[in-house]
Structures are given as structure tokens and as C-alpha cells.
mmCIF file of C-alpha atoms in Angstrom:
data_model
loop_
_atom_site.group_PDB
_atom_site.id
_atom_site.type_symbol
_atom_site.label_atom_id
_atom_site.label_comp_id
_atom_site.label_asym_id
_atom_site.label_seq_id
_atom_site.Cartn_x
_atom_site.Cartn_y
_atom_site.Cartn_z
ATOM 1 C CA MET G 1 -50.734 -98.090 -51.474
ATOM 2 C CA LYS G 2 -48.177 -100.114 -54.281
ATOM 3 C CA ASN G 3 -47.753 -96.021 -55.454
ATOM 4 C CA ARG G 4 -46.953 -94.389 -52.099
ATOM 5 C CA SER G 5 -44.064 -97.037 -51.304
ATOM 6 C CA LYS G 6 -42.806 -96.653 -54.467
ATOM 7 C CA LEU G 7 -42.675 -93.089 -54.310
ATOM 8 C CA ILE G 8 -41.095 -93.401 -50.616
ATOM 9 C CA ILE G 9 -38.510 -96.310 -52.347
ATOM 10 C CA ALA G 10 -37.954 -93.475 -54.899
ATOM 11 C CA ILE G 11 -37.380 -90.828 -51.579
ATOM 12 C CA LEU G 12 -35.043 -93.596 -50.004
ATOM 13 C CA ILE G 13 -32.633 -94.447 -53.140
ATOM 14 C CA VAL G 14 -32.231 -90.651 -54.403
ATOM 15 C CA CYS G 15 -31.387 -89.638 -50.320
ATOM 16 C CA ILE G 16 -28.758 -93.040 -50.678
ATOM 17 C CA LEU G 17 -27.021 -91.135 -53.806
ATOM 18 C CA VAL G 18 -26.304 -88.074 -52.465
ATOM 19 C CA VAL G 19 -25.231 -89.350 -49.173
ATOM 20 C CA ILE G 20 -22.911 -91.288 -51.703
ATOM 21 C CA GLY G 21 -22.171 -88.475 -53.097
ATOM 22 C CA CYS G 22 -21.613 -85.380 -50.771
ATOM 23 C CA ASN G 23 -18.965 -88.378 -49.133
ATOM 24 C CA LYS G 24 -16.682 -88.856 -52.703
ATOM 25 C CA ASN G 25 -17.223 -85.129 -53.103
ATOM 26 C CA THR G 26 -15.664 -84.094 -49.445
ATOM 27 C CA ASN G 27 -13.271 -86.810 -49.609
ATOM 28 C CA LYS G 28 -12.157 -84.995 -52.996
ATOM 29 C CA GLU G 29 -12.212 -81.831 -51.424
ATOM 30 C CA TYR G 30 -10.169 -83.022 -48.374
ATOM 31 C CA ILE G 31 -7.491 -84.980 -51.049
ATOM 32 C CA GLU G 32 -6.849 -82.467 -52.571
ATOM 33 C CA SER G 33 -7.129 -79.474 -49.546
ATOM 34 C CA ASN G 34 -3.946 -81.696 -48.292
ATOM 35 C CA GLU G 35 -1.997 -81.555 -51.364
ATOM 36 C CA LEU G 36 -2.231 -77.734 -51.597
ATOM 37 C CA ASN G 37 -1.530 -77.725 -47.860
ATOM 38 C CA LYS G 38 1.398 -79.895 -47.590
ATOM 39 C CA GLU G 39 4.224 -78.833 -45.958
ATOM 40 C CA VAL G 40 8.050 -78.943 -46.494
ATOM 41 C CA VAL G 41 9.824 -81.591 -45.589
ATOM 42 C CA VAL G 42 12.047 -80.875 -43.453
ATOM 43 C CA ASP G 43 14.847 -83.598 -42.172
ATOM 44 C CA GLU G 44 16.399 -82.895 -38.739
ATOM 45 C CA GLU G 45 19.722 -81.626 -40.195
ATOM 46 C CA ASN G 46 17.946 -78.845 -41.704
ATOM 47 C CA ASP G 47 15.371 -78.538 -38.976
ATOM 48 C CA ILE G 48 15.959 -74.789 -36.760
ATOM 49 C CA PRO G 49 14.854 -75.466 -33.969
ATOM 50 C CA TYR G 50 12.871 -71.900 -33.740
ATOM 51 C CA ILE G 51 10.976 -71.558 -30.343
ATOM 52 C CA LYS G 52 8.055 -71.457 -29.252
ATOM 53 C CA SER G 53 5.751 -69.199 -27.154
ATOM 54 C CA GLU G 54 3.409 -70.129 -24.433
ATOM 55 C CA SER G 55 0.697 -70.381 -26.336
ATOM 56 C CA GLY G 56 2.623 -72.763 -28.898
ATOM 57 C CA GLU G 57 3.076 -70.492 -31.919
ATOM 58 C CA ILE G 58 6.393 -70.782 -33.203
ATOM 59 C CA ASP G 59 8.107 -67.430 -32.763
ATOM 60 C CA TYR G 60 10.711 -67.135 -36.314
ATOM 61 C CA ILE G 61 13.125 -65.017 -34.837
ATOM 62 C CA ASN G 62 15.019 -66.652 -31.698
ATOM 63 C CA ILE G 63 16.331 -70.223 -32.221
ATOM 64 C CA ASP G 64 16.870 -72.312 -29.461
ATOM 65 C CA ASN G 65 20.413 -72.947 -29.095
ATOM 66 C CA SER G 66 20.594 -75.707 -26.449
ATOM 67 C CA VAL G 67 18.907 -77.785 -29.015
ATOM 68 C CA ILE G 68 21.683 -76.863 -31.579
ATOM 69 C CA ASN G 69 23.974 -77.666 -28.643
ATOM 70 C CA GLU G 70 22.421 -81.399 -27.677
ATOM 71 C CA ARG G 71 22.487 -82.218 -31.569
ATOM 72 C CA TYR G 72 25.556 -81.755 -31.613
ATOM 73 C CA GLU G 73 26.673 -84.220 -28.507
ATOM 74 C CA GLU G 74 24.094 -87.025 -29.756
ATOM 75 C CA VAL G 75 25.180 -86.591 -33.671
ATOM 76 C CA ASN G 76 25.709 -89.473 -35.835
ATOM 77 C CA LYS G 77 27.263 -88.192 -38.792
ATOM 78 C CA GLU G 78 26.940 -91.604 -40.648
ATOM 79 C CA GLU G 79 22.985 -90.613 -41.014
ATOM 80 C CA LEU G 80 23.970 -87.481 -41.928
ATOM 81 C CA GLN G 81 23.263 -86.872 -46.270
ATOM 82 C CA TYR G 82 23.874 -83.327 -46.330
ATOM 83 C CA LYS G 83 20.919 -82.785 -48.119
ATOM 84 C CA VAL G 84 18.543 -78.885 -49.437
ATOM 85 C CA VAL G 85 15.468 -78.885 -48.053
ATOM 86 C CA SER G 86 13.035 -80.434 -50.252
ATOM 87 C CA TYR G 87 9.245 -78.499 -51.107
ATOM 88 C CA ASN G 88 6.530 -81.035 -51.749
ATOM 89 C CA ASN G 89 5.283 -78.380 -54.286
ATOM 90 C CA LYS G 90 7.111 -80.013 -57.880
ATOM 91 C CA ASN G 91 6.597 -76.107 -60.132
ATOM 92 C CA ALA G 92 8.923 -74.738 -57.598
ATOM 93 C CA SER G 93 12.748 -73.265 -58.794
ATOM 94 C CA GLN G 94 15.730 -74.654 -58.238
ATOM 95 C CA GLU G 95 16.399 -71.657 -57.766
ATOM 96 C CA GLY G 96 14.668 -71.820 -54.169
ATOM 97 C CA GLN G 97 16.962 -73.838 -53.051
ATOM 98 C CA ILE G 98 20.055 -72.512 -53.844
ATOM 99 C CA THR G 99 22.486 -69.577 -52.634
ATOM 100 C CA LYS G 100 24.664 -67.906 -54.842
ATOM 101 C CA VAL G 101 26.892 -66.324 -52.628
ATOM 102 C CA GLU G 102 28.173 -62.866 -54.334
ATOM 103 C CA SER G 103 28.421 -60.770 -51.560
ATOM 104 C CA ALA G 104 31.391 -62.865 -49.848
ATOM 105 C CA GLU G 105 34.572 -62.159 -52.268
ATOM 106 C CA PRO G 106 36.301 -65.741 -51.283
ATOM 107 C CA ILE G 107 33.086 -67.699 -52.667
ATOM 108 C CA ALA G 108 31.886 -65.436 -54.829
ATOM 109 C CA ASN G 109 30.160 -66.453 -58.065
ATOM 110 C CA LYS G 110 29.158 -70.398 -57.598
ATOM 111 C CA ASN G 111 26.324 -71.785 -56.264
ATOM 112 C CA TYR G 112 26.197 -73.276 -53.223
ATOM 113 C CA SER G 113 23.642 -74.768 -50.944
ATOM 114 C CA ASN G 114 22.797 -74.537 -47.013
ATOM 115 C CA ILE G 115 23.253 -77.240 -45.544
ATOM 116 C CA LEU G 116 22.962 -78.707 -42.370
ATOM 117 C CA LEU G 117 20.549 -75.470 -40.935
ATOM 118 C CA GLY G 118 19.787 -77.905 -38.044
ATOM 119 C CA TYR G 119 23.553 -77.315 -36.758
ATOM 120 C CA THR G 120 24.110 -74.165 -37.879
ATOM 121 C CA TYR G 121 24.646 -70.969 -35.539
ATOM 122 C CA ALA G 122 23.892 -67.305 -37.431
ATOM 123 C CA SER G 123 25.806 -64.662 -35.576
ATOM 124 C CA GLU G 124 22.957 -62.360 -36.038
ATOM 125 C CA VAL G 125 20.272 -64.463 -35.033
ATOM 126 C CA ASN G 126 21.243 -67.202 -32.960
ATOM 127 C CA PRO G 127 25.040 -66.621 -31.880
ATOM 128 C CA THR G 128 27.445 -68.634 -29.642
ATOM 129 C CA SER G 129 30.827 -68.250 -27.683
ATOM 130 C CA VAL G 130 33.331 -70.553 -28.392
ATOM 131 C CA THR G 131 36.747 -71.021 -28.756
ATOM 132 C CA TYR G 132 38.285 -71.501 -32.445
ATOM 133 C CA GLU G 133 39.384 -75.315 -31.498
ATOM 134 C CA GLU G 134 35.790 -75.641 -29.951
ATOM 135 C CA ALA G 135 34.505 -74.975 -33.228
ATOM 136 C CA MET G 136 36.805 -76.936 -35.551
ATOM 137 C CA ASP G 137 35.703 -80.090 -32.982
ATOM 138 C CA LEU G 138 32.038 -79.164 -33.840
ATOM 139 C CA ILE G 139 32.281 -79.123 -37.150
ATOM 140 C CA ASN G 140 34.613 -82.832 -37.262
ATOM 141 C CA LYS G 141 31.471 -83.880 -35.714
ATOM 142 C CA VAL G 142 29.577 -83.061 -38.391
ATOM 143 C CA LEU G 143 31.085 -83.478 -41.728
ATOM 144 C CA PRO G 144 32.158 -86.452 -43.781
ATOM 145 C CA ASP G 145 35.350 -88.173 -42.138
ATOM 146 C CA ASP G 146 37.528 -87.971 -45.251
ATOM 147 C CA ILE G 147 37.301 -84.812 -45.565
ATOM 148 C CA VAL G 148 40.197 -82.926 -46.800
ATOM 149 C CA LYS G 149 41.174 -79.080 -46.218
ATOM 150 C CA GLU G 150 42.079 -77.812 -49.562
ATOM 151 C CA LYS G 151 42.026 -73.876 -48.442
ATOM 152 C CA GLU G 152 41.107 -71.241 -46.008
ATOM 153 C CA VAL G 153 40.230 -67.674 -47.104
ATOM 154 C CA GLU G 154 39.659 -64.904 -44.670
ATOM 155 C CA ASP G 155 37.143 -62.478 -45.663
ATOM 156 C CA THR G 156 38.097 -58.960 -44.192
ATOM 157 C CA ASN G 157 34.735 -57.341 -44.842
ATOM 158 C CA PHE G 158 32.216 -59.271 -42.866
ATOM 159 C CA ASN G 159 35.775 -60.255 -40.546
ATOM 160 C CA LYS G 160 35.029 -64.133 -41.335
ATOM 161 C CA LYS G 161 36.741 -67.428 -42.035
ATOM 162 C CA TYR G 162 35.711 -69.772 -45.384
ATOM 163 C CA ILE G 163 37.236 -73.237 -45.247
ATOM 164 C CA PHE G 164 36.990 -75.122 -48.005
ATOM 165 C CA TYR G 165 37.058 -79.456 -48.205
ATOM 166 C CA SER G 166 37.208 -82.134 -50.906
ATOM 167 C CA SER G 167 34.726 -84.702 -50.021
ATOM 168 C CA GLU G 168 33.656 -88.230 -51.633
ATOM 169 C CA LYS G 169 30.270 -86.361 -50.815
ATOM 170 C CA GLY G 170 30.670 -83.276 -52.067
ATOM 171 C CA ASN G 171 32.392 -80.261 -52.146
ATOM 172 C CA PHE G 172 32.285 -77.612 -49.100
ATOM 173 C CA VAL G 173 32.641 -75.093 -47.204
ATOM 174 C CA VAL G 174 31.932 -74.104 -43.679
ATOM 175 C CA GLY G 175 32.054 -70.310 -42.632
ATOM 176 C CA LEU G 176 32.981 -69.170 -38.923
ATOM 177 C CA CYS G 177 32.502 -65.937 -37.962
ATOM 178 C CA TYR G 178 35.016 -64.118 -35.166
ATOM 179 C CA GLY G 179 33.459 -62.429 -32.275
ATOM 180 C CA TYR G 180 34.561 -59.211 -30.392
ATOM 181 C CA GLU G 181 35.661 -58.515 -26.859
ATOM 182 C CA SER G 182 35.823 -54.538 -25.224
ATOM 183 C CA ASN G 183 39.630 -53.415 -24.262
ATOM 184 C CA GLU G 184 41.013 -51.504 -21.645
ATOM 185 C CA ASN G 185 39.709 -48.595 -23.815
ATOM 186 C CA ASN G 186 36.058 -49.797 -24.075
ATOM 187 C CA GLU G 187 36.644 -50.345 -27.596
ATOM 188 C CA GLU G 188 35.397 -53.499 -29.651
ATOM 189 C CA GLU G 189 38.553 -55.375 -31.154
ATOM 190 C CA LEU G 190 38.169 -58.414 -33.356
ATOM 191 C CA ARG G 191 39.067 -61.674 -31.848
ATOM 192 C CA LYS G 192 39.743 -64.760 -34.303
ATOM 193 C CA ASP G 193 40.363 -66.903 -31.614
ATOM 194 C CA ILE G 194 36.666 -66.712 -30.274
ATOM 195 C CA ILE G 195 33.946 -67.818 -32.456
ATOM 196 C CA VAL G 196 30.206 -67.208 -32.456
ATOM 197 C CA GLY G 197 29.081 -68.330 -36.141
ATOM 198 C CA ILE G 198 29.534 -71.220 -37.829
ATOM 199 C CA ASP G 199 27.349 -72.343 -41.509
ATOM 200 C CA TYR G 200 27.812 -74.802 -43.346
ATOM 201 C CA LEU G 201 27.595 -75.121 -47.540
ATOM 202 C CA LYS G 202 27.799 -77.368 -49.793
ATOM 203 C CA GLU G 203 28.733 -76.830 -53.589
ATOM 204 C CA ILE G 204 25.912 -76.821 -56.082
ATOM 205 C CA ASN G 205 27.587 -77.937 -60.119
#
């Protein structure tokens, strides 16, 4: 009887140890899984508002301009930090966070970071259509109050204007893409008073 009792107790102890061991392993696997699958940390200022399908899946092609329009209306520029998108992966190279602009001659051979992606209208993806004056109003809503315009450069290859600004918070470049309009002969004419794209860069030393 005593031997049987000892056997039962021994079995119970082994079961308890196995359960504890499984819990520890499961917890460890869960933590490791979370570490490996951390998502990109994105602030609202760099959050691109992709449109979601009815099933909830994100459409990485189409962008909801109504969200961007609302952000411009409600923005508090004092809260903007003009940050590059930050990745949790410590092994990620800085090259993945920096854009070297070589194709656009006015800003060639310098390193820039795309910033304010949550306020960007990309002419090829989610074009807007505003007057030049309206575009300047939008720019002033998000760039620092102490910006000083250094120069403006026309890029005829891309039908785009680059405006260079200096500030205590860094040096910025704003890209303005011109629009087109059909003339009487049904030919597209460049319209510099219509802006279809606004993007922001910050110089990286």
C-alpha cells in the first residue's frame, strides 16, 4: 500500500514538473515569436492611410486622400517631429531609412529622408488637385514656423519644383508636382498653377 502511495505521489510530481516545463517553454516561444514579428513602428505623421477592402485587408495600392485632407485640417505642427520611419529590427541598415536622390538633378548627390508620409500626395499614386497658393498653405501647416526659404529649383525632367528651406529643426525640401490640362486641340498642357503632388524630404547629414 505504501509503495502504491509512493508511486502515485511520484507520478503526480512528474506531471506537475512537466506542466510547469511546458508553460515555461510556451511562454518563451510566445515571447520569442513576438520579438521576431514586431511590426514597423509608425507615427501618424508617417502613417500612409491605405484603403481597406470590405474584408478588412489593406490595399497597398490605393491611398485614402480624405484621411490626409483631414490631417491637414487638424494638424498641430508643434507635435510633429519630422522623423524617419523607425524599424524595430536592430540589424536593419540605415540605408533602408534614407533615400539618396540621384535622379532629380536639383537635389542630386545628397542624402535625404522622406518625412511626413502621412501628409504626402504622391502624384503617381494618390494625386491631389489644388492651386499653387493652396499647396503653399498646406506646406505652411506642417513645416516649422521658423523655416526660411533658401531657393527654388525647377526640374524640367519631372515637371516638378523643389523648394529648399532651412530651419532650427533641420533642412527641408518640398517637392511640388505640376498638373496637366487639355487645351482646345485636346493636347495636354503643363499647368504650373495646378499642383497634383506634394512630398517632403529632410536632409540627412
